[in-house]
CSV table of C-alpha atoms in Angstrom, one decimal:
chain,number,residue,atom,x,y,z
Y,1,MET,CA,-45.9,-97.8,-86.7
Y,2,HIS,CA,-46.8,-101.3,-88.4
Y,3,GLN,CA,-42.8,-102.5,-87.3
Y,4,SER,CA,-43.1,-101.1,-84.0
Y,5,ASN,CA,-46.3,-103.2,-83.6
Y,6,THR,CA,-45.2,-106.4,-84.8
Y,7,GLN,CA,-42.1,-106.3,-82.9
Y,8,THR,CA,-44.4,-105.6,-79.6
Y,9,GLU,CA,-46.3,-108.6,-80.4
Y,10,LEU,CA,-43.4,-110.6,-80.8
Y,11,ILE,CA,-41.9,-109.6,-77.6
Y,12,VAL,CA,-45.1,-110.3,-75.9
Y,13,SER,CA,-45.5,-114.0,-77.4
Y,14,ASP,CA,-41.9,-114.4,-76.5
Y,15,PHE,CA,-42.7,-114.5,-72.7
Y,16,THR,CA,-43.4,-118.7,-72.0
Y,17,THR,CA,-44.4,-120.3,-68.9
Y,18,THR,CA,-40.8,-120.5,-68.1
Y,19,ASP,CA,-40.4,-116.6,-68.1
Y,20,MET,CA,-43.0,-116.1,-65.5
Y,21,GLY,CA,-40.9,-117.3,-62.6
Y,22,SER,CA,-40.1,-114.1,-61.0
Y,23,THR,CA,-42.2,-110.9,-60.2
Y,24,THR,CA,-39.5,-109.2,-62.2
Y,25,SER,CA,-40.2,-111.1,-65.4
Y,26,PHE,CA,-44.2,-110.4,-65.3
Y,27,GLY,CA,-43.3,-106.7,-64.5
Y,28,ARG,CA,-41.5,-106.5,-67.7
Y,29,PHE,CA,-44.2,-108.3,-69.6
Y,30,TYR,CA,-46.7,-106.1,-68.4
Y,31,GLU,CA,-44.8,-103.2,-69.7
Y,32,THR,CA,-44.4,-104.9,-73.0
Y,33,TRP,CA,-48.3,-105.6,-73.2
Y,34,PHE,CA,-49.4,-102.2,-71.6
Y,35,ASP,CA,-47.2,-100.6,-74.3
Y,36,GLN,CA,-49.2,-102.7,-77.2
Y,37,LEU,CA,-52.7,-101.9,-75.4
Y,38,HIS,CA,-51.7,-98.1,-76.6
Y,39,HIS,CA,-50.8,-99.0,-80.3
Y,40,LEU,CA,-54.2,-101.2,-80.6
Y,41,VAL,CA,-56.1,-98.3,-79.3
Y,42,HIS,CA,-54.9,-95.9,-81.0
Y,43,GLN,CA,-55.4,-98.2,-84.3
Y,44,LEU,CA,-58.9,-98.3,-82.9
Y,45,ARG,CA,-59.4,-94.4,-83.0
Y,46,GLN,CA,-58.4,-94.3,-86.3
Y,47,VAL,CA,-61.5,-96.2,-88.0
Y,48,PRO,CA,-64.2,-94.1,-89.1
Y,49,LYS,CA,-66.9,-94.9,-86.3
Y,50,PRO,CA,-69.5,-95.2,-87.5
Y,51,PRO,CA,-67.5,-97.3,-90.6
Y,52,THR,CA,-68.0,-95.6,-93.9
Y,53,THR,CA,-67.3,-98.3,-95.9
Y,54,GLN,CA,-67.4,-102.3,-95.8
Y,55,ASP,CA,-63.6,-102.4,-95.1
Y,56,ASP,CA,-63.8,-100.4,-92.8
Y,57,ALA,CA,-66.6,-102.0,-90.9
Y,58,THR,CA,-64.6,-105.3,-91.3
Y,59,HIS,CA,-61.3,-103.7,-90.1
Y,60,LEU,CA,-63.4,-102.5,-87.0
Y,61,CYS,CA,-64.5,-105.6,-86.4
Y,62,LEU,CA,-61.3,-107.5,-86.5
Y,63,LEU,CA,-59.5,-104.6,-84.3
Y,64,VAL,CA,-62.2,-105.1,-81.6
Y,65,ASP,CA,-61.4,-108.9,-81.9
Y,66,LYS,CA,-57.8,-107.9,-81.6
Y,67,LEU,CA,-58.2,-106.0,-78.8
Y,68,VAL,CA,-60.4,-108.4,-76.4
Y,69,ASN,CA,-58.1,-111.4,-77.3
Y,70,HIS,CA,-55.2,-109.0,-76.2
Y,71,TYR,CA,-56.7,-109.0,-72.5
Y,72,ALA,CA,-57.5,-112.6,-72.8
Y,73,GLU,CA,-53.6,-112.9,-73.5
Y,74,TYR,CA,-52.9,-111.1,-70.7
Y,75,TYR,CA,-54.8,-113.4,-67.9
Y,76,ARG,CA,-53.3,-116.1,-69.8
Y,77,VAL,CA,-49.6,-115.2,-69.1
Y,78,LYS,CA,-51.1,-113.6,-65.3
Y,79,SER,CA,-52.3,-117.0,-64.5
Y,80,VAL,CA,-49.0,-118.7,-64.9
Y,81,ALA,CA,-47.4,-115.8,-62.7
Y,82,VAL,CA,-50.0,-116.4,-60.0
Y,83,GLU,CA,-49.8,-120.2,-60.2
Y,84,ARG,CA,-45.9,-119.6,-59.8
Y,85,ASP,CA,-45.9,-117.1,-56.7
Y,86,VAL,CA,-49.5,-115.3,-56.0
Y,87,LEU,CA,-48.2,-113.3,-53.4
Y,88,SER,CA,-45.9,-111.3,-55.5
Y,89,VAL,CA,-49.5,-110.7,-58.0
Y,90,PHE,CA,-51.0,-109.4,-55.1
Y,91,THR,CA,-48.3,-107.4,-54.2
Y,92,ALA,CA,-48.4,-106.3,-58.3
Y,93,SER,CA,-44.6,-104.1,-57.7
Y,94,TRP,CA,-44.9,-103.5,-61.6
Y,95,ALA,CA,-47.9,-101.1,-60.4
Y,96,SER,CA,-48.6,-97.6,-59.1
Y,97,SER,CA,-49.4,-97.0,-55.9
Y,98,LEU,CA,-53.1,-95.8,-57.0
Y,99,GLU,CA,-53.4,-98.8,-59.3
Y,100,ARG,CA,-53.0,-101.3,-56.4
Y,101,SER,CA,-55.2,-98.7,-54.0
Y,102,LEU,CA,-58.3,-99.6,-56.5
Y,103,HIS,CA,-57.0,-103.3,-57.0
Y,104,TRP,CA,-60.1,-106.1,-56.0
Y,105,ILE,CA,-58.0,-109.2,-55.7
Y,106,ALA,CA,-55.2,-108.5,-57.7
Y,107,GLY,CA,-56.9,-106.6,-60.0
Y,108,TRP,CA,-59.7,-104.2,-61.4
Y,109,ARG,CA,-63.7,-104.9,-60.0
Y,110,PRO,CA,-65.6,-106.5,-62.7
Y,111,THR,CA,-68.4,-104.2,-62.1
Y,112,THR,CA,-66.6,-101.2,-62.8
Y,113,LEU,CA,-67.0,-101.9,-66.5
Y,114,PHE,CA,-71.1,-101.2,-66.0
Y,115,HIS,CA,-70.5,-97.9,-64.6
Y,116,LEU,CA,-68.2,-97.3,-67.7
Y,117,VAL,CA,-71.1,-98.1,-70.2
Y,118,TYR,CA,-73.3,-96.1,-68.3
Y,119,THR,CA,-71.4,-93.2,-67.7
Y,120,GLU,CA,-70.0,-93.1,-71.6
Y,121,SER,CA,-73.6,-93.5,-72.9
Y,122,SER,CA,-74.9,-90.9,-70.7
Y,123,ILE,CA,-72.1,-88.5,-72.1
Y,124,MET,CA,-72.9,-89.2,-75.5
Y,125,PHE,CA,-76.6,-88.9,-75.6
Y,126,GLU,CA,-76.4,-85.5,-73.9
Y,127,SER,CA,-73.9,-84.7,-76.9
Y,128,HIS,CA,-76.2,-86.0,-79.6
Y,129,ILE,CA,-79.7,-85.1,-77.6
Y,130,ILE,CA,-80.8,-82.7,-80.3
Y,131,ASP,CA,-80.2,-85.5,-83.0
Y,132,ILE,CA,-82.0,-88.1,-81.2
Y,133,LEU,CA,-85.0,-85.7,-80.6
Y,134,ARG,CA,-85.0,-85.5,-84.1
Y,135,GLY,CA,-84.9,-89.6,-84.5
Y,136,LEU,CA,-81.5,-89.5,-86.0
Y,137,LYS,CA,-79.6,-93.0,-85.4
Y,138,THR,CA,-75.8,-92.2,-84.1
Y,139,GLY,CA,-75.3,-95.8,-83.4
Y,140,ASP,CA,-72.7,-95.1,-80.8
Y,141,LEU,CA,-72.7,-95.8,-77.3
Y,142,GLY,CA,-75.3,-93.0,-76.4
Y,143,ASP,CA,-77.6,-94.8,-78.6
Y,144,LEU,CA,-78.0,-97.9,-76.7
Y,145,SER,CA,-81.5,-99.7,-77.2
Y,146,PRO,CA,-83.9,-100.8,-74.7
Y,147,SER,CA,-82.8,-104.6,-75.1
Y,148,GLN,CA,-78.9,-103.7,-74.8
Y,149,PHE,CA,-80.0,-101.3,-71.7
Y,150,ARG,CA,-82.0,-104.5,-70.4
Y,151,ARG,CA,-78.9,-106.9,-71.1
Y,152,VAL,CA,-76.4,-104.4,-69.2
Y,153,SER,CA,-78.8,-104.6,-66.6
Y,154,GLU,CA,-79.2,-107.9,-66.3
Y,155,LEU,CA,-75.4,-108.9,-66.9
Y,156,GLN,CA,-74.3,-106.2,-64.0
Y,157,CYS,CA,-76.7,-107.9,-61.6
Y,158,GLU,CA,-75.2,-111.4,-62.3
Y,159,THR,CA,-71.4,-109.9,-61.9
Y,160,VAL,CA,-72.3,-108.5,-58.9
Y,161,LYS,CA,-73.6,-111.8,-57.2
Y,162,GLU,CA,-70.3,-113.4,-58.5
Y,163,GLU,CA,-68.2,-110.6,-57.6
Y,164,ASN,CA,-69.5,-111.1,-54.2
Y,165,ALA,CA,-68.9,-114.6,-54.2
Y,166,VAL,CA,-65.6,-114.3,-54.9
Y,167,THR,CA,-65.2,-111.2,-52.3
Y,168,GLU,CA,-66.6,-114.2,-49.9
Y,169,GLU,CA,-64.1,-116.3,-50.7
Y,170,LEU,CA,-61.4,-114.4,-49.8
Y,171,ALA,CA,-62.8,-112.9,-46.6
Y,172,GLU,CA,-62.8,-116.7,-45.4
Y,173,TRP,CA,-59.4,-117.0,-46.4
Y,174,GLN,CA,-58.2,-114.1,-44.7
Y,175,ASP,CA,-60.3,-115.2,-41.7
Y,176,GLY,CA,-58.2,-118.5,-41.6
Y,177,ALA,CA,-54.6,-116.3,-41.5
Y,178,SER,CA,-54.1,-118.0,-37.5
Y,179,GLU,CA,-53.9,-121.4,-39.9
Y,180,PHE,CA,-50.1,-119.9,-40.7
Y,181,MET,CA,-48.7,-119.3,-37.3
Y,182,GLY,CA,-50.8,-122.9,-35.9
Y,183,SER,CA,-49.3,-124.8,-38.6
Y,184,SER,CA,-45.9,-126.7,-38.2
Y,185,CYS,CA,-46.6,-128.6,-41.9
Y,186,CYS,CA,-45.8,-127.1,-45.1
Y,187,SER,CA,-48.3,-128.9,-47.2
Y,188,ASP,CA,-51.0,-127.4,-44.8
Y,189,ILE,CA,-49.5,-123.9,-46.1
Y,190,ASP,CA,-49.5,-125.0,-49.6
Y,191,ASP,CA,-52.8,-126.1,-49.1
Y,192,LYS,CA,-53.7,-122.7,-48.2
Y,193,ILE,CA,-51.5,-120.5,-50.4
Y,194,GLY,CA,-53.3,-123.0,-53.2
Y,195,ARG,CA,-56.4,-121.8,-52.2
Y,196,LEU,CA,-55.5,-118.4,-52.9
Y,197,VAL,CA,-54.3,-119.1,-56.6
Y,198,ARG,CA,-57.7,-120.2,-57.1
Y,199,ILE,CA,-59.6,-117.4,-55.5
Y,200,VAL,CA,-57.7,-115.2,-58.0
Y,201,LEU,CA,-57.5,-117.1,-61.1
Y,202,LYS,CA,-61.8,-117.2,-60.2
Y,203,ALA,CA,-61.6,-113.4,-59.9
Y,204,ASP,CA,-59.5,-112.9,-63.3
Y,205,ASP,CA,-61.8,-115.5,-65.2
Y,206,LEU,CA,-65.0,-112.9,-63.9
Y,207,ARG,CA,-62.8,-109.7,-65.3
Y,208,LEU,CA,-62.2,-111.4,-68.8
Y,209,ARG,CA,-66.0,-113.2,-69.2
Y,210,THR,CA,-67.7,-109.7,-68.0
Y,211,VAL,CA,-65.5,-108.0,-70.9
Y,212,ARG,CA,-66.4,-110.6,-73.5
Y,213,LYS,CA,-70.1,-110.2,-72.5
Y,214,VAL,CA,-70.3,-106.6,-72.6
Y,215,VAL,CA,-68.6,-106.8,-76.0
Y,216,GLU,CA,-70.8,-109.3,-77.1
Y,217,PHE,CA,-74.2,-107.5,-76.8
Y,218,LEU,CA,-72.9,-103.9,-78.5
Y,219,THR,CA,-72.3,-103.2,-81.8
Y,220,PRO,CA,-68.5,-103.2,-83.1
Y,221,GLN,CA,-69.1,-99.2,-83.4
Y,222,GLN,CA,-70.3,-99.3,-79.6
Y,223,ALA,CA,-67.7,-102.4,-78.5
Y,224,ALA,CA,-65.1,-100.0,-80.2
Y,225,GLU,CA,-65.9,-97.0,-78.4
Y,226,PHE,CA,-66.5,-98.8,-75.0
Y,227,LEU,CA,-63.1,-100.6,-75.2
Y,228,ILE,CA,-61.0,-97.2,-75.9
Y,229,ALA,CA,-62.9,-95.9,-73.0
Y,230,ALA,CA,-61.8,-98.6,-70.8
Y,231,ALA,CA,-58.2,-98.3,-72.1
Y,232,GLU,CA,-58.3,-94.6,-71.5
Y,233,LEU,CA,-59.6,-95.0,-67.9
Y,234,GLN,CA,-56.4,-97.5,-67.6
Y,235,PHE,CA,-53.8,-95.0,-68.9
Y,236,GLY,CA,-55.2,-92.0,-67.2
Y,237,ILE,CA,-55.0,-94.0,-63.9
Y,238,ARG,CA,-51.2,-95.1,-64.4
Y,239,PHE,CA,-50.1,-92.2,-65.9
Y,240,TRP,CA,-51.4,-90.1,-62.6
Y,241,GLY,CA,-50.7,-92.7,-60.1
Y,242,ARG,CA,-46.8,-92.7,-61.5
Y,243,ASN,CA,-46.6,-89.1,-61.5
Y,244,GLU,CA,-47.7,-89.2,-58.0
Y,245,ASP,CA,-45.0,-92.1,-56.8
Y,246,LEU,CA,-42.6,-90.0,-58.5
Y,247,HIS,CA,-43.4,-86.8,-56.9
Y,248,ARG,CA,-43.7,-88.5,-53.4
Y,249,HIS,CA,-39.9,-90.0,-53.8
Y,250,SER,CA,-38.4,-86.8,-54.8
Y,251,LEU,CA,-39.4,-85.0,-51.6
């Protein structure tokens, strides 16, 4: 397993900016990145939660950081693809039809993470309700403190405002679609496409910042549970979406 993980990491790191000149190149990168996400989540699942030793606690923190950095690497490479061909990134040929139907500006909606935190917290709280009523601490997402809940709420409000602002920027860009027909100047069209690039990059920046901020106010154990749940959501949607696409194409 370790050898497989190392090989996958090397493949991901080998994708330089010169490789991002086509949709196919980024699609290959995404497949490799997604496989590595599976490996990282598998490793994270194996660590005892809560950690039973200091070594386990250290290992848990390292894996949480590694997974967050894995998402950061995705957005770093994606930013190159966006700058090269933003329209291809919007069509996302590497994604299933279901995945594309859930996209907000070429990716997942940042506020989805807060629904995930609330859902996972509720599920874990209910599963440990007897222990919690006895005053026992579980340390998981079902054991969020009042200050953590307050921070979730504050961060959700901040993210909604930023999300709405980016949505409005895209709406303004789309309202100017007639500019493509009325302009005979390539520089005008390039300027308009450039605006779309900036919108997508802004959306991706918000996505990554939201992941990092959520992880910051959680304990390492809670952050691990959150990241596992987020990845499992990705895995499930991709698996189901691909199966549906194969079923439709076979008819």
